[in-house]
Amino acid sequence: MASAILRRDRLRALTLLSPAYLWLTVAIFLPLSAMVFFSVLTDVPFGDREWHLTAGNYQAFLETGTYARLLWKSLQLGATVTALSVLIGFPCAYVLAKVVRGRSREALFLLVVLPFWSNSLVRIFSWAIVLRGNGVLDRAVNAVLPWPVKLNLMYSQSAIVIGLVHSYLPYVILTSYLALQAIDDSLIEAARSLGAKRLTILRRLILPLSMPGLVAGAVLIFVPVVGSFMEPRLLGGRLGTYYGTLIEDQFVAVFNWPLGAALSFILLAVVLVILGLASPILRKARL
Amino acid sequence: MTGKVLGIVGRVYLALILFFLYAPILVMAAMSFNASEFYQLPFAYSGEWYERLWSNRAILSAAWRSIWIAFVVTGIATALGTAAAIALFRYDFPGKKVLRALLFPPIAIPWLIIGTAMLIFFFGIGLGRGTPTVIIGHVALALPYVIVIVSARLATFDATLEEAARVLGASPWQVTKRVTVPWILPGIVAGGLLAFAVSFDQFVVSYFLSEPGDATLPVLIYTSIRKGFTPEINAISTLIIAVSMSVMLLAARYSNFGGER
Amino acid sequence: MAEVRVENLTKTYGPLKALDAVTLDFRDGGFFGLLGPSGSGKTTLLRAIAGFVIPDDGRVLIGGEPVERVPVEAREIGMVFQSYALFPNMTVADNVAFGLDVRRIRGAERDRRVKDVLDLVQLGDLGQRKPHQLSGGQKQRVAMARAIVTRPRVLLLDEPLSALDKALRVEMQVELKRIQREVGITTIFVTHDQEEALTLSDEIGILRNGRLVRHGPPREVYNNPRDAFTARFLGEANLFSGSLEAGGLRLPDGALIPGATTAMVAVRPENVQVSASEPSGPIRLRAEIRRRIFAGAMGTLILDRHGEPIKAIARDSEFAELPDNGRVWLSWREGSAIPVENAPN
């Protein structure tokens, strides 16, 4: 009797769950597996093309050096963008969570995270408009400074970093804000009553307690930046060759899908290692 | 530093951050109303670029495609996601934790990897590229967000309400329709709006999955930018950012994702 | 160790006067309980002494020296918070040592003082635990240890026991008093629990709407509350008011309370005697029994006198011979009727 009810409940749960999870399986998990399979082929298995299994695509990554160098370049880009975002974003989150009081806080918080949820391509394009030679930024700087300056930021490493920080900064603000807000004000008052000054409180209390949120934000920035291709493409011009654009090229320009799949899979492995390392802290952050 | 000084410095800092976040968007929007084709200053007002949009068939059809795809994706993802969230909330069964954990990879793995993997797979099974494939991909990307947001709303739902309704003789379906869904409606609306935004703003996955002939709006913009900037792109970009920010403001009204309760 | 004095302390939040010209002395080494209903300003007063609340007007003196301009961290205070506010990222020992670290007390001196204070609060062997591994009572002890290890001039306690269940609270009251005696530190504590205040304090102060209504040793304040609010707030009181005559207080129904010198008197429930037969003394009032509440050894009787409820408390056995309802006689010993002023609002 009891087991009949239990069985009926299980059936109901299955009915409600299976559409969503079947969809995720077909559109995410099977494709990821297919990518692994593709990465060990000599050619795409479509039509009457000849193909057989090979480790050549991975060998190419190890031997060519160019690919590994690009991955390293992308990892460096990820580190730079992440570090800048953390340095800029954490103080902002602190001000929002612990300095601003009352109703304006919620509105300001919404304003800060709103761009994050809007179209990222368009936001990168807006930087192209601002940074281009003789563009708005050049003119603004020249209007303020008495001597002529040529900034020429467009199509440079700096342009890419600025655009990416702009894209992902709200992420670290969001996660740090949540962590900082969870710190009870009475803890800070207790520290002050014990004689601690602001810097001591920051170092011994606020930073350790908000670390999970900070790390979560950093990981959630680092991972997509390493895989970015649209931003370097648009803001970096000829300098904008990164691991992401390399993968893009395999699929839309060179049409070497097996190599692209292998490169993608290597990136996925890197991402999974990072997520795995960070997962104890991410779980603490309870996002 | 006293509290007052910190307050002032903090607010100035916040203002600088907001300037950094919004200034480029505002510049871009302003340039869409500038008469000069080469973004020359001084600024001279012109509505020409918006008028030109109306006669640009490629942009119009891409915009229309993006909008209806977003609606279809919203419908499917909201329905499937809500059903899954209710099941995860209501029933206990082995493997539930695994199912919840499975929502994380689609959110955390870069879209570049997911997009190329989808391209390979859908080509491999003979579906190829095109609008149906784009919809399948978008729904998969939106589903985890819907499930997470509706689940968050469900977490505020008192499960004894369902039990009380059962005791009063309501069938599970009646309980869902008359007790559970009305309570979580704000979560469903917020999840739906987010699904809309994920699809409407989606570039990476659409880029790999759409046929060159029928691109979505962001894909069309990307390929146009790579050929060269025109104020027309500013105009359509301004419209896009206006739409996506309004959608997100609406979503924020219905749920405080990331905000305080 | 130092005495604390507040003078004319005033703080307003918009239209609300949280503190209204409060002047009060806290004796060196004394244990002072601040009592009052919620919103009475007791916590604001404590936080003003700590330095978290900046008063609009008035002065705070610790050890004779004005501290209004001294920030919290330089006031040399110890504070125990309602939620304990233990730092979750540090061990018990590190929590306790925090104030020493800030003062750059290091090495053997630091370790010795941490050990001594943990022994004092009887937590000697829990130094390496994290706060989330402690029970409520243990957290309370850590919070105390942390607050006193720096040898502050004054110890401020904000509802320190309210998060504990009743049995533990009584146990911790004894502990708190013992620790305070051993350290001999001036202690000011806020509570809404009047029994706790009476048990612990050498002196109490009662606040209402930001004003100090009454202060003094607990027994004195209890026995002579002076005004109706204090009488009712501290313990329970039956109030009788009428018009003053030569012979005493004439109640509206014509009964006389002889010997009264004010238009209102308060009688504690434990002093009200209830009898079925007419008492012989000069005080004789009639009332009807409404309800008898049994609570173990003690019993409570709710009576009604012309619509006014009256409460009497005695050993339950004393109520045994009374009828379950019906008219009875009330009386009390002369001197049990405390003259009080009607409380101004």
Coordinates of N, CA, C and O in Angstrom, one line a residue, chain B residues 49-125:
Chain B
W49 N 19.1 57.4 -38.8 CA 19.6 56.0 -38.7 C 18.5 55.1 -38.3 O 18.4 53.9 -38.7
Y50 N 17.5 55.7 -37.5 CA 16.4 54.8 -37.1 C 15.4 54.6 -38.3 O 14.9 53.6 -38.5
E51 N 15.3 55.7 -39.1 CA 14.5 55.6 -40.3 C 15.1 54.5 -41.2 O 14.3 53.7 -41.8
R52 N 16.4 54.6 -41.4 CA 17.0 53.6 -42.3 C 16.8 52.2 -41.8 O 16.7 51.3 -42.6
L53 N 16.7 52.0 -40.5 CA 16.4 50.6 -40.0 C 15.2 50.0 -40.6 O 15.1 48.9 -40.9
W54 N 14.2 50.9 -40.8 CA 12.9 50.4 -41.3 C 13.0 49.9 -42.7 O 12.2 49.1 -43.1
S55 N 14.0 50.4 -43.4 CA 14.0 49.9 -44.8 C 15.1 48.9 -45.0 O 15.4 48.4 -46.1
N56 N 15.8 48.5 -43.9 CA 16.9 47.5 -44.0 C 16.3 46.2 -43.7 O 16.0 45.7 -42.6
R57 N 16.0 45.4 -44.8 CA 15.3 44.2 -44.7 C 16.0 43.2 -43.9 O 15.4 42.4 -43.1
A58 N 17.3 43.1 -44.0 CA 18.1 42.1 -43.3 C 18.0 42.3 -41.8 O 17.7 41.3 -41.0
I59 N 18.1 43.6 -41.4 CA 18.0 43.8 -39.9 C 16.6 43.6 -39.4 O 16.4 42.9 -38.4
L60 N 15.6 44.0 -40.2 CA 14.2 43.8 -39.8 C 13.9 42.3 -39.6 O 13.3 41.9 -38.6
S61 N 14.3 41.5 -40.6 CA 13.9 40.1 -40.5 C 14.7 39.4 -39.4 O 14.2 38.6 -38.7
A62 N 16.0 39.8 -39.2 CA 16.7 39.3 -38.1 C 16.1 39.7 -36.7 O 16.0 38.8 -35.8
A63 N 15.6 40.9 -36.6 CA 15.0 41.4 -35.4 C 13.7 40.6 -35.2 O 13.5 40.1 -34.0
W64 N 12.9 40.4 -36.2 CA 11.7 39.7 -36.1 C 12.0 38.2 -35.6 O 11.3 37.7 -34.7
R65 N 13.0 37.6 -36.3 CA 13.4 36.3 -35.9 C 13.8 36.2 -34.5 O 13.4 35.3 -33.7
S66 N 14.7 37.1 -34.0 CA 15.1 37.1 -32.7 C 14.0 37.2 -31.7 O 13.9 36.5 -30.7
I67 N 13.0 38.0 -32.0 CA 11.9 38.2 -31.1 C 11.0 37.0 -31.0 O 10.7 36.5 -29.9
W68 N 10.6 36.4 -32.2 CA 9.8 35.2 -32.0 C 10.5 34.0 -31.5 O 9.9 33.2 -30.7
I69 N 11.8 33.9 -31.8 CA 12.5 32.8 -31.2 C 12.5 33.0 -29.6 O 12.3 32.0 -28.9
A70 N 12.7 34.2 -29.2 CA 12.8 34.4 -27.7 C 11.4 34.1 -27.1 O 11.4 33.5 -26.0
F71 N 10.3 34.4 -27.8 CA 9.0 34.0 -27.2 C 8.8 32.5 -27.1 O 8.4 32.0 -26.1
V72 N 9.2 31.8 -28.2 CA 9.0 30.4 -28.2 C 9.9 29.8 -27.1 O 9.4 28.9 -26.3
V73 N 11.1 30.2 -27.0 CA 12.0 29.7 -26.0 C 11.5 30.0 -24.6 O 11.5 29.1 -23.7
T74 N 11.0 31.2 -24.4 CA 10.4 31.5 -23.1 C 9.3 30.6 -22.7 O 9.2 30.1 -21.6
G75 N 8.4 30.3 -23.7 CA 7.2 29.4 -23.4 C 7.7 28.1 -23.0 O 7.3 27.5 -22.0
I76 N 8.6 27.5 -23.8 CA 9.0 26.1 -23.6 C 9.8 26.0 -22.3 O 9.5 25.2 -21.4
A77 N 10.8 26.9 -22.1 CA 11.7 26.8 -21.0 C 10.9 27.1 -19.7 O 11.2 26.4 -18.7
T78 N 10.0 28.0 -19.7 CA 9.2 28.3 -18.5 C 8.4 27.1 -18.1 O 8.3 26.7 -16.9
A79 N 7.7 26.5 -19.1 CA 6.8 25.4 -18.7 C 7.7 24.2 -18.2 O 7.4 23.7 -17.1
L80 N 8.7 23.8 -19.0 CA 9.5 22.6 -18.5 C 10.2 22.9 -17.2 O 10.3 22.1 -16.3
G81 N 10.8 24.1 -17.1 CA 11.5 24.5 -15.9 C 10.7 24.5 -14.7 O 11.1 24.0 -13.6
T82 N 9.5 25.1 -14.8 CA 8.6 25.1 -13.6 C 8.2 23.7 -13.2 O 8.2 23.4 -12.0
A83 N 7.8 22.9 -14.2 CA 7.5 21.5 -13.8 C 8.6 20.8 -13.1 O 8.4 20.2 -12.0
A84 N 9.8 21.0 -13.6 CA 11.0 20.3 -13.0 C 11.2 20.9 -11.6 O 11.5 20.1 -10.6
A85 N 11.1 22.2 -11.4 CA 11.3 22.8 -10.1 C 10.3 22.3 -9.1 O 10.6 22.0 -7.9
I86 N 9.0 22.2 -9.5 CA 8.0 21.7 -8.6 C 8.3 20.3 -8.2 O 8.2 19.9 -7.0
A87 N 8.7 19.4 -9.1 CA 9.0 18.0 -8.8 C 10.2 18.0 -7.8 O 10.2 17.2 -6.9
L88 N 11.2 18.8 -8.1 CA 12.4 18.8 -7.2 C 12.0 19.3 -5.8 O 12.6 18.8 -4.8
F89 N 11.0 20.1 -5.7 CA 10.6 20.6 -4.4 C 9.7 19.6 -3.7 O 9.9 19.4 -2.5
R90 N 8.8 19.0 -4.4 CA 7.8 18.3 -3.8 C 8.1 16.8 -3.4 O 7.7 16.3 -2.4
Y91 N 8.9 16.2 -4.3 CA 9.1 14.8 -4.1 C 10.5 14.5 -3.6 O 11.5 15.2 -3.9
D92 N 10.6 13.4 -2.8 CA 11.9 12.9 -2.4 C 12.2 11.6 -3.2 O 11.4 10.7 -3.2
F93 N 13.4 11.6 -3.8 CA 13.7 10.4 -4.5 C 15.2 10.3 -4.6 O 15.9 11.4 -4.5
P94 N 15.8 9.1 -4.8 CA 17.3 9.0 -4.9 C 17.7 9.8 -6.1 O 17.1 9.8 -7.1
G95 N 18.9 10.4 -6.0 CA 19.5 11.1 -7.2 C 19.0 12.6 -7.3 O 19.4 13.2 -8.3
K96 N 18.2 13.0 -6.3 CA 17.8 14.4 -6.4 C 18.9 15.4 -6.4 O 18.9 16.4 -7.2
K97 N 19.9 15.1 -5.6 CA 21.0 16.0 -5.5 C 21.8 16.1 -6.8 O 22.2 17.2 -7.2
V98 N 21.9 14.9 -7.4 CA 22.6 14.9 -8.7 C 21.9 15.7 -9.7 O 22.5 16.5 -10.5
L99 N 20.6 15.6 -9.7 CA 19.8 16.4 -10.7 C 20.0 17.9 -10.5 O 20.1 18.7 -11.4
R100 N 20.0 18.3 -9.2 CA 20.3 19.7 -8.9 C 21.7 20.1 -9.4 O 21.9 21.2 -9.9
A101 N 22.6 19.2 -9.1 CA 24.0 19.6 -9.5 C 24.2 19.7 -11.0 O 25.0 20.5 -11.5
L102 N 23.4 18.9 -11.7 CA 23.5 19.0 -13.2 C 23.1 20.3 -13.8 O 23.4 20.6 -14.9
L103 N 22.4 21.2 -13.0 CA 22.0 22.5 -13.5 C 23.2 23.4 -13.6 O 23.2 24.4 -14.3
F104 N 24.3 23.1 -12.8 CA 25.4 24.0 -12.7 C 26.3 24.0 -14.0 O 26.6 25.1 -14.4
P105 N 26.7 22.9 -14.6 CA 27.5 22.9 -15.7 C 27.0 23.8 -16.9 O 27.8 24.6 -17.4
P106 N 25.7 23.7 -17.3 CA 25.3 24.6 -18.4 C 25.4 26.0 -18.1 O 25.6 26.8 -19.0
I107 N 25.4 26.4 -16.8 CA 25.6 27.8 -16.5 C 27.0 28.2 -16.4 O 27.4 29.3 -16.8
A108 N 27.9 27.3 -15.9 CA 29.3 27.6 -15.7 C 30.2 27.4 -16.9 O 31.2 28.1 -17.0
I109 N 29.9 26.4 -17.7 CA 30.8 26.1 -18.8 C 30.6 27.3 -19.9 O 29.5 27.7 -20.2
P110 N 31.8 27.8 -20.4 CA 31.7 28.9 -21.3 C 30.8 28.5 -22.5 O 30.9 27.4 -23.0
W111 N 30.1 29.5 -23.0 CA 29.2 29.3 -24.1 C 29.9 28.9 -25.4 O 29.3 28.2 -26.2
L112 N 31.1 29.3 -25.5 CA 31.9 28.9 -26.7 C 32.0 27.3 -26.8 O 31.8 26.7 -27.8
I113 N 32.3 26.7 -25.6 CA 32.4 25.2 -25.6 C 31.0 24.6 -25.9 O 30.9 23.7 -26.7
I114 N 30.0 25.1 -25.2 CA 28.7 24.5 -25.4 C 28.2 24.7 -26.8 O 27.7 23.8 -27.5
G115 N 28.5 25.9 -27.4 CA 28.0 26.2 -28.7 C 28.7 25.3 -29.8 O 28.0 24.8 -30.6
T116 N 30.0 25.2 -29.6 CA 30.7 24.3 -30.6 C 30.3 22.9 -30.5 O 30.1 22.2 -31.5
A117 N 30.1 22.4 -29.2 CA 29.6 21.1 -29.0 C 28.3 20.8 -29.6 O 28.0 19.8 -30.2
M118 N 27.4 21.8 -29.4 CA 26.0 21.7 -30.0 C 26.1 21.6 -31.6 O 25.5 20.8 -32.2
L119 N 27.0 22.4 -32.1 CA 27.1 22.5 -33.6 C 27.6 21.1 -34.1 O 27.0 20.5 -35.0
I120 N 28.6 20.5 -33.4 CA 29.0 19.2 -33.8 C 27.9 18.1 -33.7 O 27.6 17.4 -34.6
F121 N 27.3 18.2 -32.6 CA 26.3 17.1 -32.3 C 25.1 17.2 -33.3 O 24.7 16.2 -33.9
F122 N 24.5 18.4 -33.4 CA 23.3 18.5 -34.3 C 23.7 18.3 -35.8 O 22.8 17.9 -36.5
F123 N 24.9 18.6 -36.1 CA 25.3 18.2 -37.5 C 25.4 16.7 -37.6 O 25.0 16.1 -38.6
G124 N 26.0 16.1 -36.5 CA 26.2 14.7 -36.5 C 24.9 13.9 -36.6 O 24.8 12.9 -37.3
I125 N 23.8 14.4 -36.0 CA 22.6 13.6 -36.0 C 21.7 14.1 -37.2 O 20.6 13.7 -37.4

